XYZ file of C-alpha atoms in Angstrom:
768
model
C -39.296 5.957 -4.069
C -38.797 3.351 -0.890
C -42.348 3.795 0.043
C -43.060 3.206 -3.831
C -42.123 0.273 -3.488
C -42.927 -1.010 0.479
C -46.268 -0.180 -1.138
C -46.483 -2.072 -4.316
C -45.108 -5.490 -2.242
C -47.199 -5.313 0.493
C -50.643 -4.962 -1.105
C -53.340 -4.783 0.170
C -53.135 -1.960 2.409
C -54.329 -1.926 6.022
C -57.634 -0.691 6.775
C -55.422 1.848 8.782
C -52.675 2.504 6.492
C -55.311 3.890 4.220
C -56.638 6.341 6.672
C -52.849 7.584 7.806
C -52.451 7.754 3.070
C -55.751 10.304 3.885
C -53.699 12.640 6.229
C -52.210 15.760 4.935
C -48.671 15.110 3.903
C -46.635 16.216 7.398
C -45.114 19.534 4.834
C -44.168 20.122 1.834
C -40.699 19.190 2.188
C -40.781 15.902 4.479
C -40.184 13.542 1.494
C -36.768 15.177 1.047
C -36.362 13.519 4.282
C -35.949 10.291 2.585
C -33.756 11.167 0.302
C -30.583 12.085 2.833
C -27.225 10.848 2.699
C -25.341 11.702 -0.662
C -25.898 12.208 -3.868
C -24.950 9.492 -5.600
C -25.328 7.334 -8.292
C -27.828 4.153 -6.767
C -27.802 1.392 -9.026
C -31.277 0.346 -8.844
C -32.491 -2.892 -5.965
C -35.472 -3.959 -8.346
C -33.984 -7.816 -6.797
C -35.040 -6.334 -3.118
C -39.070 -6.574 -3.907
C -38.993 -10.625 -4.477
C -37.786 -10.986 -1.523
C -39.900 -8.582 0.261
C -43.095 -10.412 -1.448
C -41.747 -13.971 0.328
C -41.290 -12.444 3.801
C -44.794 -10.398 3.601
C -44.101 -8.518 6.796
C -45.990 -5.209 7.245
C -43.288 -4.260 9.965
C -40.861 -1.983 6.894
C -42.815 0.371 5.783
C -42.951 1.992 8.969
C -39.378 1.823 9.809
C -38.844 3.583 6.158
C -41.079 6.011 6.711
C -39.830 7.370 9.366
C -36.704 8.866 9.086
C -38.641 11.241 6.274
C -41.083 11.585 9.142
C -38.000 12.498 11.554
C -35.729 14.772 9.439
C -39.382 16.541 8.314
C -40.272 17.594 12.178
C -37.013 18.281 12.905
C -36.343 20.369 9.428
C -38.591 22.823 10.900
C -38.950 24.242 14.868
C -40.123 19.813 15.740
C -43.962 21.476 14.833
C -46.914 19.146 14.240
C -49.044 18.859 11.850
C -52.733 20.600 11.161
C -55.049 17.582 11.431
C -56.420 18.371 8.375
C -56.465 21.008 5.646
C -59.372 23.083 6.821
C -58.708 23.489 10.631
C -57.039 27.236 10.969
C -55.960 27.693 14.829
C -57.383 30.724 15.994
C -54.016 33.514 16.838
C -51.572 30.925 15.246
C -48.484 32.220 14.908
C -49.185 34.134 18.511
C -50.030 30.657 19.572
C -48.788 27.773 17.530
C -48.410 24.838 19.442
C -45.191 22.274 19.651
C -43.429 20.102 21.204
C -41.812 22.083 23.512
C -44.889 23.788 24.831
C -47.387 20.733 25.423
C -46.919 19.461 28.831
C -44.250 16.837 30.038
C -46.815 13.504 30.931
C -48.177 13.974 26.886
C -44.848 13.913 25.263
C -43.943 11.648 23.886
C -40.546 9.435 22.633
C -40.071 9.740 18.977
C -40.341 6.473 17.157
C -36.984 7.744 15.632
C -35.143 7.386 18.971
C -33.691 3.928 18.899
C -34.673 2.032 21.750
C -31.559 -0.881 21.826
C -33.316 -4.666 21.952
C -31.986 -6.790 24.659
C -30.220 -9.696 23.645
C -28.249 -11.844 25.863
C -27.291 -15.097 24.104
C -23.578 -15.597 24.527
C -20.920 -17.074 22.306
C -22.055 -21.219 24.449
C -24.806 -20.144 22.994
C -25.455 -19.534 19.604
C -22.122 -23.008 19.380
C -24.542 -25.187 21.066
C -27.666 -23.568 18.615
C -25.948 -25.114 15.833
C -24.271 -28.356 16.938
C -27.997 -29.110 18.078
C -29.550 -28.264 14.914
C -26.008 -29.848 13.012
C -27.449 -32.789 14.848
C -31.419 -32.767 14.520
C -31.625 -30.965 11.566
C -34.243 -28.290 12.616
C -32.517 -25.212 11.346
C -35.054 -22.881 12.514
C -33.233 -21.623 15.418
C -30.327 -20.650 13.307
C -32.162 -19.550 11.132
C -34.021 -16.814 13.250
C -31.173 -15.865 14.897
C -29.737 -14.445 11.645
C -32.483 -13.459 10.037
C -33.172 -10.760 12.729
C -29.373 -9.833 14.172
C -28.765 -8.706 10.769
C -32.310 -6.998 9.809
C -31.281 -3.653 11.338
C -27.831 -1.881 12.505
C -29.647 -2.010 15.552
C -29.834 -5.290 15.782
C -26.312 -5.970 14.800
C -24.987 -3.653 17.559
C -27.369 -5.205 20.026
C -26.003 -9.584 18.886
C -22.527 -8.314 19.279
C -21.829 -4.677 21.751
C -20.055 -6.355 24.537
C -22.646 -3.254 26.271
C -25.672 -1.951 24.777
C -25.029 0.833 27.923
C -21.301 2.234 27.483
C -21.228 4.679 24.246
C -17.091 3.618 23.286
C -16.759 6.004 20.898
C -13.012 5.453 20.945
C -10.470 3.780 18.737
C -8.809 1.673 20.852
C -11.909 -0.256 21.463
C -14.539 -1.165 19.250
C -17.178 -2.526 21.677
C -17.176 -6.154 19.688
C -17.888 -8.876 20.478
C -15.254 -10.110 18.201
C -14.617 -13.786 19.486
C -18.879 -14.006 19.129
C -18.503 -12.229 15.608
C -16.033 -14.872 14.520
C -18.062 -17.433 15.624
C -21.066 -15.945 13.922
C -19.563 -15.885 10.741
C -17.339 -18.828 11.140
C -21.161 -21.807 11.190
C -22.339 -19.119 8.926
C -20.941 -21.767 5.841
C -22.226 -24.482 7.586
C -25.786 -22.983 7.882
C -28.526 -24.382 4.922
C -29.083 -22.175 2.445
C -31.820 -20.589 3.452
C -30.104 -19.227 6.570
C -27.521 -17.744 4.407
C -29.814 -15.927 1.831
C -31.996 -14.881 5.386
C -28.491 -13.036 6.093
C -28.467 -11.297 2.452
C -31.742 -10.668 3.388
C -31.284 -8.855 5.918
C -27.916 -6.985 4.931
C -29.766 -5.906 1.524
C -32.420 -4.241 3.891
C -29.973 -2.605 6.777
C -28.742 -1.425 4.073
C -31.865 0.228 2.221
C -32.461 1.982 6.002
C -29.079 3.920 6.241
C -28.729 4.680 3.109
C -32.412 6.663 3.394
C -30.759 8.006 7.225
C -28.359 9.701 8.970
C -25.556 8.664 11.041
C -24.879 9.715 14.287
C -24.081 7.009 16.325
C -20.525 4.743 16.102
C -23.227 2.012 16.951
C -23.762 2.722 12.456
C -20.002 2.143 12.176
C -20.024 -0.621 14.130
C -22.288 -1.752 11.556
C -20.496 -1.780 8.728
C -17.888 -3.069 10.723
C -19.421 -5.643 11.176
C -20.987 -6.444 7.925
C -17.994 -5.976 5.756
C -16.336 -9.099 7.602
C -18.810 -11.550 6.505
C -17.062 -14.052 4.217
C -20.505 -14.487 1.428
C -18.538 -11.398 -0.095
C -16.115 -13.973 -1.915
C -19.064 -15.247 -3.488
C -19.676 -13.256 -7.098
C -22.852 -13.566 -6.639
C -23.508 -11.965 -3.870
C -20.684 -8.479 -5.036
C -23.957 -6.074 -5.505
C -24.590 -5.815 -2.073
C -21.325 -5.965 -1.397
C -20.728 -3.428 -3.216
C -22.840 -1.715 -2.052
C -21.808 -1.885 1.647
C -18.497 -0.964 -0.123
C -19.821 2.855 -1.292
C -21.513 3.051 1.576
C -18.227 2.069 3.891
C -15.954 4.980 1.463
C -18.708 7.416 1.382
C -18.553 8.434 4.860
C -17.159 11.536 6.940
C -13.213 11.456 6.699
C -13.676 11.299 11.344
C -15.736 8.097 10.976
C -13.019 6.555 8.941
C -10.097 7.080 11.329
C -12.286 5.329 13.728
C -13.013 2.622 11.320
C -9.162 2.769 10.516
C -7.989 1.498 14.353
C -10.660 -0.763 15.267
C -9.323 -2.490 11.583
C -5.468 -2.655 13.293
C -7.121 -4.443 15.961
C -8.350 -7.996 14.643
C -6.610 -10.952 13.769
C -3.355 -11.064 11.362
C -6.116 -14.141 9.452
C -9.225 -12.187 10.087
C -7.381 -8.569 8.889
C -5.958 -11.514 5.661
C -9.041 -12.752 4.806
C -10.872 -8.708 4.478
C -7.491 -7.733 2.080
C -7.645 -10.943 -0.098
C -11.555 -10.401 -0.658
C -11.697 -7.237 -1.232
C -8.105 -8.004 -4.010
C -10.931 -10.528 -5.575
C -13.884 -7.992 -5.850
C -11.621 -6.287 -7.748
C -9.943 -8.749 -9.851
C -13.210 -10.530 -10.038
C -14.847 -6.758 -11.533
C -12.114 -6.206 -14.212
C -11.818 -9.723 -15.708
C -15.027 -11.600 -14.743
C -14.771 -15.750 -15.630
C -18.172 -15.430 -16.363
C -19.244 -11.459 -17.481
C -23.534 -12.480 -17.495
C -23.044 -12.855 -13.991
C -21.678 -9.303 -12.917
C -24.086 -6.054 -14.359
C -22.306 -4.146 -17.207
C -19.188 -2.107 -16.253
C -21.124 1.300 -17.656
C -24.149 0.721 -14.492
C -21.030 0.169 -12.137
C -18.431 2.248 -12.710
C -17.947 3.319 -9.290
C -17.520 -0.549 -7.513
C -13.595 -0.495 -8.232
C -12.919 2.941 -6.797
C -15.415 2.179 -3.568
C -13.413 -1.280 -3.282
C -10.603 0.872 -3.834
C -10.470 3.625 -1.035
C -11.888 0.880 1.066
C -8.873 -1.092 0.994
C -7.213 2.113 1.498
C -8.493 2.557 5.281
C -6.748 -1.103 5.285
C -3.988 -0.234 4.684
C -3.359 3.058 6.288
C -4.241 0.317 9.434
C -1.729 -1.082 8.243
C 1.144 1.756 8.249
C -0.359 2.409 11.496
C -0.103 -0.735 13.092
C 2.887 -0.678 15.840
C 3.767 -4.153 13.395
C 2.403 -4.191 10.342
C 0.364 -6.656 10.053
C 0.891 -7.884 7.010
C 4.130 -6.822 4.226
C 3.226 -4.014 2.371
C 3.650 -6.283 -1.205
C -0.153 -8.605 -0.124
C -2.571 -4.674 -0.864
C -0.595 -5.319 -4.657
C -3.320 -6.400 -6.668
C -1.379 -8.411 -9.673
C -3.775 -8.188 -12.275
C -3.421 -5.047 -12.736
C -0.034 -5.886 -14.662
C -2.325 -6.814 -17.442
C -4.322 -3.072 -16.980
C -3.670 0.210 -19.371
C -1.289 1.350 -16.037
C 0.402 3.913 -18.749
C -3.159 5.034 -19.402
C -3.802 5.479 -15.541
C -0.582 7.240 -14.696
C -1.182 9.459 -17.536
C -4.298 10.765 -16.232
C -2.871 10.903 -12.896
C -0.293 13.103 -13.972
C -3.188 15.405 -15.431
C -5.471 15.287 -13.306
C -3.724 14.803 -10.325
C -6.176 13.777 -7.173
C -9.030 15.807 -8.954
C -12.981 13.454 -7.913
C -11.813 11.244 -11.384
C -10.924 8.172 -10.196
C -7.204 6.536 -11.221
C -5.378 3.656 -9.432
C -2.120 6.128 -8.738
C -4.484 7.914 -5.771
C -3.298 4.455 -4.837
C -0.322 3.637 -5.053
C -0.678 0.937 -2.420
C -2.328 -0.978 -4.322
C 0.657 -1.111 -7.680
C 2.662 -3.643 -7.740
C 6.581 -2.665 -8.094
C 6.127 -3.740 -11.550
C 3.597 -1.569 -12.501
C 5.734 1.088 -11.072
C 9.370 0.291 -12.943
C 7.381 -0.032 -15.739
C 5.717 2.907 -15.538
C 9.289 4.691 -14.657
C 10.572 3.114 -17.648
C 8.460 4.377 -19.832
C 8.438 7.553 -18.122
C 12.570 7.042 -18.580
C 11.820 6.271 -22.483
C 9.432 9.198 -23.474
C 12.672 11.952 -21.815
C 14.718 9.790 -23.851
C 13.358 9.996 -26.977
C 12.087 13.702 -25.862
C 16.326 14.132 -25.799
C 17.687 12.764 -28.286
C 15.199 13.918 -31.459
C 16.429 17.715 -29.639
C 19.911 16.613 -29.888
C 19.098 16.074 -33.681
C 16.645 18.492 -34.420
C 19.519 20.914 -32.818
C 22.170 19.352 -35.139
C 19.877 19.448 -38.366
C 18.965 22.961 -37.513
C 22.783 23.966 -37.559
C 23.288 22.588 -40.903
C 25.992 19.990 -39.547
C 26.774 16.653 -39.891
C 24.135 13.585 -37.919
C 26.421 11.304 -35.991
C 23.883 8.974 -34.191
C 26.084 8.814 -30.893
C 24.306 11.984 -30.301
C 21.390 9.740 -29.553
C 23.570 8.521 -26.369
C 24.709 9.494 -23.135
C 28.434 8.401 -24.294
C 30.898 7.647 -21.676
C 34.589 6.790 -22.219
C 36.956 5.777 -19.118
C 39.748 4.664 -18.140
C 40.649 2.333 -15.455
C 43.237 2.784 -14.092
C 41.402 6.459 -12.982
C 38.071 5.468 -12.940
C 36.008 8.068 -10.242
C 37.457 11.467 -11.703
C 37.068 9.720 -15.914
C 33.360 9.164 -14.766
C 32.428 12.506 -12.317
C 34.172 14.139 -15.281
C 32.210 12.600 -18.256
C 29.379 13.079 -16.188
C 29.641 16.179 -15.516
C 30.801 16.765 -19.224
C 27.757 15.462 -20.676
C 25.248 16.923 -17.697
C 22.877 17.982 -20.584
C 22.223 13.858 -21.752
C 21.926 12.231 -18.410
C 18.302 11.404 -19.848
C 19.191 9.560 -22.955
C 20.731 6.416 -23.216
C 24.128 4.275 -21.082
C 26.645 3.449 -24.001
C 30.107 2.438 -22.179
C 33.504 2.508 -23.290
C 37.091 2.104 -21.689
C 39.988 3.263 -23.305
C 42.062 1.002 -24.900
C 39.811 -1.974 -25.064
C 37.861 -2.877 -27.745
C 34.104 -3.972 -27.455
C 30.983 -3.153 -28.258
C 28.275 -2.607 -25.220
C 25.599 -4.482 -24.521
C 24.983 -3.965 -21.837
C 27.898 -5.924 -20.120
C 30.459 -3.047 -20.195
C 27.209 -1.025 -18.472
C 27.842 -3.030 -15.824
C 31.559 -3.169 -15.532
C 31.188 0.717 -15.291
C 28.344 0.355 -12.282
C 30.543 -2.523 -10.806
C 33.871 -1.191 -10.554
C 32.596 2.358 -9.828
C 31.055 1.316 -6.771
C 33.132 -0.583 -5.371
C 36.210 1.676 -5.756
C 33.751 4.970 -4.874
C 31.697 3.169 -2.226
C 35.887 1.433 -0.672
C 36.446 3.240 2.712
C 39.388 4.315 2.057
C 38.409 6.034 -0.244
C 36.925 8.382 2.811
C 32.388 8.863 1.181
C 31.092 6.279 3.395
C 31.055 4.284 6.465
C 30.807 0.921 6.941
C 28.820 -0.527 10.041
C 29.983 -4.160 10.530
C 27.359 -4.825 12.801
C 24.362 -3.609 10.207
C 26.802 -4.858 6.718
C 25.686 -0.871 5.776
C 27.158 2.111 4.571
C 26.766 5.341 5.404
C 27.619 9.214 4.767
C 30.653 9.869 5.996
C 29.807 13.624 8.612
C 33.528 15.518 7.657
C 33.429 17.920 6.616
C 35.525 20.065 2.688
C 34.418 22.137 0.438
C 34.208 20.664 -2.415
C 30.986 17.112 -1.962
C 30.651 16.479 -6.102
C 31.390 13.091 -5.590
C 28.492 12.537 -3.784
C 26.692 13.694 -6.538
C 28.351 11.875 -9.165
C 27.078 8.627 -6.587
C 23.750 10.571 -7.125
C 23.654 10.407 -10.181
C 24.564 5.966 -9.961
C 22.017 5.138 -8.604
C 19.745 7.785 -10.765
C 21.014 6.091 -14.105
C 21.192 2.550 -13.194
C 17.308 3.062 -11.955
C 17.427 5.022 -15.145
C 18.395 2.682 -17.452
C 17.631 -0.883 -15.413
C 21.011 -2.086 -13.994
C 20.550 -3.107 -10.311
C 23.983 -2.017 -7.907
C 25.137 -3.919 -5.722
C 25.004 -0.552 -2.979
C 24.167 -1.282 1.171
C 22.238 0.997 2.330
C 19.909 1.091 4.981
C 16.162 2.613 4.404
C 16.104 5.661 5.971
C 18.642 6.144 3.524
C 15.489 5.599 0.068
C 12.968 7.813 2.821
C 15.752 10.957 3.001
C 15.199 10.128 -1.145
C 12.029 10.315 -1.375
C 11.937 13.575 1.199
C 10.205 15.693 -0.710
C 10.580 12.765 -4.183
C 9.777 15.829 -6.256
C 12.768 18.669 -5.958
C 10.928 22.125 -4.981
C 10.879 25.003 -7.378
C 12.897 27.094 -4.675
C 16.194 25.645 -3.890
C 15.682 27.246 -0.789
C 13.766 24.968 1.573
C 15.953 22.276 2.581
C 15.139 18.410 1.301
C 15.798 15.043 2.602
C 14.988 16.052 6.043
C 13.015 13.215 6.537
C 10.991 12.538 10.786
C 13.755 9.499 11.360
C 12.721 7.178 15.239
C 14.296 4.848 17.222
C 14.393 1.998 15.455
C 16.059 3.715 11.594
C 19.083 4.386 14.112
C 18.758 0.835 14.719
C 18.927 -0.196 10.465
C 22.527 2.001 11.054
C 23.703 2.180 14.021
C 22.073 -0.258 15.906
C 25.103 -0.215 19.588
C 24.367 2.707 19.617
C 20.185 2.780 18.915
C 20.500 0.019 21.605
C 22.283 2.064 24.727
C 19.181 4.761 24.090
C 16.433 2.677 24.041
C 18.762 1.821 27.594
C 18.577 5.702 28.866
C 14.698 5.691 27.740
C 13.648 2.960 30.519
C 16.097 3.721 32.690
C 14.303 3.471 35.648
C 16.449 5.304 38.111
C 18.237 9.053 37.760
C 18.842 9.666 34.176
C 20.191 12.999 34.726
C 22.627 11.813 38.560
C 23.346 8.594 37.029
C 24.604 9.490 33.309
C 25.805 12.764 33.539
C 25.319 13.340 30.061
C 23.307 17.185 28.424
C 22.947 17.628 24.714
C 25.707 17.582 23.584
C 27.148 15.057 21.582
C 30.918 14.653 19.879
C 32.050 12.308 17.231
C 35.426 11.949 15.484
C 35.638 13.107 11.872
C 38.785 12.153 9.958
C 40.218 11.506 13.481
C 39.906 14.913 15.581
C 36.645 14.619 18.376
C 34.438 17.272 17.217
C 31.151 18.206 19.803
C 27.741 19.801 18.452
C 25.051 20.735 20.469
C 21.600 19.048 19.489
C 19.661 22.759 20.839
C 20.906 25.565 21.581
C 22.796 25.988 25.045
C 23.224 22.561 24.965
C 26.229 21.691 26.891
C 25.021 23.599 30.084
C 21.524 21.853 29.685
C 21.891 18.022 31.631
C 19.226 15.140 30.424
C 16.737 14.353 32.343
C 14.038 11.655 33.017
C 11.898 14.320 31.744
C 13.643 15.879 28.628
C 14.980 12.010 27.846
C 12.577 11.963 24.414
C 13.324 14.494 23.683
C 17.984 14.433 23.445
C 17.237 11.070 21.978
C 15.283 12.482 19.081
C 17.180 15.112 19.282
C 20.229 12.990 18.627
C 19.242 11.212 16.159
C 18.161 13.718 13.759
C 21.347 15.384 13.817
C 23.408 11.553 13.225
C 20.896 11.004 10.478
C 20.328 14.199 9.594
C 21.699 17.618 10.299
C 25.622 15.599 10.704
C 25.555 14.812 6.291
C 22.654 17.650 5.483
C 25.296 19.292 3.001
C 26.623 15.110 1.568
C 23.088 14.356 1.392
C 21.746 17.225 -0.375
C 24.705 16.655 -3.052
C 23.674 13.275 -3.572
C 19.828 14.090 -2.982
C 19.828 17.101 -6.456
C 22.157 14.334 -8.114
C 19.335 11.201 -8.243
C 16.882 13.571 -8.497
C 18.694 15.220 -12.213
C 18.216 11.968 -12.810
C 15.250 10.406 -12.261
C 12.996 13.978 -12.256
C 9.651 11.506 -13.474
C 5.606 12.221 -11.388
C 6.309 8.118 -10.308
C 8.562 8.677 -8.259
C 5.241 9.945 -6.170
C 4.160 6.470 -6.651
C 6.955 4.916 -4.743
C 7.577 3.501 -1.559
C 11.420 3.952 0.516
C 11.262 -0.303 -0.106
C 10.020 -0.053 -3.512
C 12.626 3.317 -4.841
C 15.603 0.474 -2.603
C 14.126 -2.146 -5.054
C 14.718 -0.776 -8.263
C 17.726 0.441 -7.490
C 19.073 -2.991 -5.699
C 16.600 -5.513 -7.348
C 15.665 -7.824 -4.376
C 18.060 -9.844 -2.480
C 16.021 -13.025 -1.531
C 16.820 -15.604 -4.386
C 14.394 -18.148 -5.515
C 16.892 -20.140 -7.606
C 14.409 -22.695 -8.615
C 12.202 -19.635 -10.377
C 15.699 -19.406 -12.270
C 15.438 -23.208 -13.009
C 12.088 -22.700 -14.266
C 12.818 -19.956 -16.170
C 16.013 -21.363 -17.612
C 16.467 -21.146 -21.487
C 19.082 -23.253 -23.267
C 21.430 -23.907 -25.910
C 22.657 -26.988 -27.711
C 21.083 -28.709 -24.689
C 18.435 -29.402 -23.124
C 17.030 -29.611 -19.780
C 17.053 -33.052 -19.685
C 20.120 -33.905 -20.806
C 22.698 -34.854 -18.202
C 25.273 -31.689 -17.901
C 22.112 -29.300 -17.081
C 20.644 -31.790 -14.853
C 24.052 -32.293 -12.823
C 24.510 -28.410 -13.308
C 20.923 -27.455 -11.855
C 21.006 -30.542 -8.957
C 24.913 -28.387 -7.977
C 23.342 -25.142 -7.895
C 19.993 -25.788 -6.093
C 22.195 -27.690 -3.499
C 24.903 -24.993 -3.254
C 24.949 -22.776 -0.073
C 22.672 -19.232 -0.094
C 27.093 -17.760 -0.523
C 27.701 -19.524 -4.094
C 23.940 -19.187 -5.825
C 24.909 -15.200 -5.247
C 28.873 -15.731 -6.516
C 26.595 -18.469 -9.243
C 24.640 -15.294 -10.220
C 27.270 -12.890 -10.410
C 28.773 -14.630 -12.741
C 25.813 -14.850 -14.999
C 24.525 -11.298 -15.115
C 27.338 -9.024 -13.338
C 25.124 -8.210 -10.138
C 23.753 -10.880 -7.483
C 20.765 -9.637 -7.102
C 17.168 -10.213 -8.824
C 15.791 -7.746 -10.075
C 11.599 -6.251 -9.994
C 9.962 -8.816 -12.492
C 11.899 -11.826 -10.734
C 14.191 -14.119 -11.543
C 12.268 -15.024 -15.090
C 12.776 -11.103 -16.015
C 16.715 -12.435 -16.371
C 15.963 -14.554 -19.183
C 18.976 -16.813 -17.911
C 20.301 -19.200 -20.795
C 22.834 -22.282 -20.276
C 24.750 -23.100 -24.167
C 26.896 -25.850 -24.879
C 30.644 -24.873 -25.965
C 32.079 -27.513 -27.449
C 35.404 -27.045 -26.116
C 38.142 -30.128 -23.809
C 36.632 -30.380 -19.878
C 39.584 -29.000 -18.593
C 37.664 -25.068 -19.633
C 35.593 -23.155 -17.013
C 32.682 -22.211 -16.901
C 32.427 -18.848 -18.923
C 29.592 -16.228 -18.947
C 28.382 -13.254 -20.699
C 26.650 -11.000 -18.585
C 25.223 -8.517 -21.106
C 23.039 -10.944 -21.794
C 22.544 -13.364 -18.740
C 24.236 -16.641 -20.279
C 26.773 -18.942 -19.126
C 28.391 -21.629 -21.088
C 29.342 -25.090 -20.320
C 30.972 -28.059 -21.786
C 30.235 -30.434 -21.794
C 31.620 -32.464 -18.671
C 31.298 -35.960 -17.529
C 29.937 -36.296 -14.097
C 28.022 -34.530 -11.627
C 31.474 -34.259 -9.222
C 33.779 -32.704 -12.059
C 31.149 -30.099 -12.925
C 30.736 -28.618 -9.187
C 35.077 -28.239 -9.072
C 34.627 -26.133 -12.693
C 31.579 -24.068 -11.108
C 33.215 -23.212 -8.442
C 36.435 -22.476 -9.356
C 35.312 -20.488 -11.786
C 32.548 -18.272 -9.348
C 34.816 -17.389 -6.783
C 37.215 -16.034 -8.889
C 35.413 -14.363 -11.764
C 35.795 -10.412 -11.914
C 34.024 -8.516 -14.428
C 34.692 -9.951 -17.999
C 37.769 -11.168 -17.314
C 40.035 -13.493 -13.680
C 42.030 -11.733 -11.145
């Protein structure tokens, strides 16, 4: 096909080419050499022919043909073709002439053996060329540089490789002069349009050659690594070329992806972020093009988005394996996907898994927490409806009276026996945990519109996590709770905490829980409860960094042990045995068999630290956490959990601690007031001037939680209402409606005084 295209665009042929065409084919299979490469649908690049006509060069013809010749020869034992069909060699089976039979002086280099041209231009020389062209207006020299450099993978390596000789076949160093690449790309936008078109033309030709050839060296990977950084790919006009580049990168072997991943992590944060943003823009534009006529029909380029997403996954992997994340994980979210049919995507993923059919759920890092929360909620709603329907059918089949309360998980508790009553109710209604939650307090009239449920969660969590209860230990240095390691016969209360967390996610309630991040890692180990109960759960692979978030002082001490330059055995006098206090009693545990007799040395101290961390965060609390794990998953058993990162589980359970009162002001609704009323203006002046501590109290006073839900402040539906009452009254809140009621205070000072008193003393629905 490429041969035909080339001939069409370079007619008339030279006499030498006509003579060549009269020769017999290399072999009956030689054409297959042109068809090498992945057998994926490859849209036509007919527009390339226009560029070739303008160029008028014949060099492409031989370059396109040679790979086919090479593969044809290799495939048949490197046999030379016969001079013509009528020539018969005597004894050809016994004395067949091959390249291997030729004497050394007759052998010639194969045309397929690439010889890298020598390019010596430096960054400084290039920048001087740009400056001269800018002053003189003569851009020919710069134009020729761009045209030559981007004309082939070989030229890209010749221009940007640090040294042409060493192979640089290492993940630690791409061998690319990154400073030169950045300078060339930064200058590109300031060059005339013909220079920019020359780059695009060169990329087209390079990709066509590479697509039909075979990749053998890391130089080809280096070329992809350079091309994918091209800033021209932000324009929809270049998206056809960009899509083919992404597709070729996505189709590389896993080993090649491994190299690219490590090279990507070496980029500066600025360049790395540009790559991520460029891919997001490409995906978003393909999904919702501003001008659909600028892009091919979706039916003809259905592979665009999968290819871009796969390349984005390489960048995400590079971000993960980097010692310090280059970008926050939220930068890999694509908000455009919030407006797609993600439930259909989830359904396909559920039924087909990671099959050949592309779904965004296969690449969950690209889905925002908003999407994941919506998936979990809709999945929960379906399970709730299913449970309620089953209960209804059971009642009807038994000809029993149908009570609408059977559609809900009804919890009725006494305030003075809150923990024990809650545990009894949840145990008794274990089969109904996936129904909609309704809470009532004994002896109190009230309809649960959400406020009673919030209060129940709030009061129950506070009691369970109180240090007097003994289930959890609070570490002041890290401001978090951790599981008490004491041993007992009954761990059912830990199951209650797990159920509460599951119910909170299931019913979209944010909890005031201060667990360290490693708890959520353990909750997702594994994300789906194993069918066989024998495999251990919650045994995550944790490090010293995880311990730092729980016990910073101990973590610091262990880090000093690892970096100690003296004799560890003599100076520390430590063995593979550790001690900890349990209910006032000091108990010792061996980290490995015979640990009390194994000294910690310079050679085994890494093993000691890893075993110690594993003991503290996994083994010493295994029974407690296992019960907690099964409690959580008894409510939240959903495939959607496999889409979540540990940080996202924490946000779903606890909300986000990052308050933005300006966003709350923009999203606020008013009843009886308008946003220009003096009382409202004074209210926001006071609130925006509050320290963070008081802003959290205000949020807790009006919503029942000081955390921000997944969708942000706008999801709170925060409302300020006017009450015709004396200005001596304090503000009133309705947490079930996220509503605060204000009398028309006379001035800002009075409003601030009354509001401060209210938010500093409120508890649930009343004052203590």
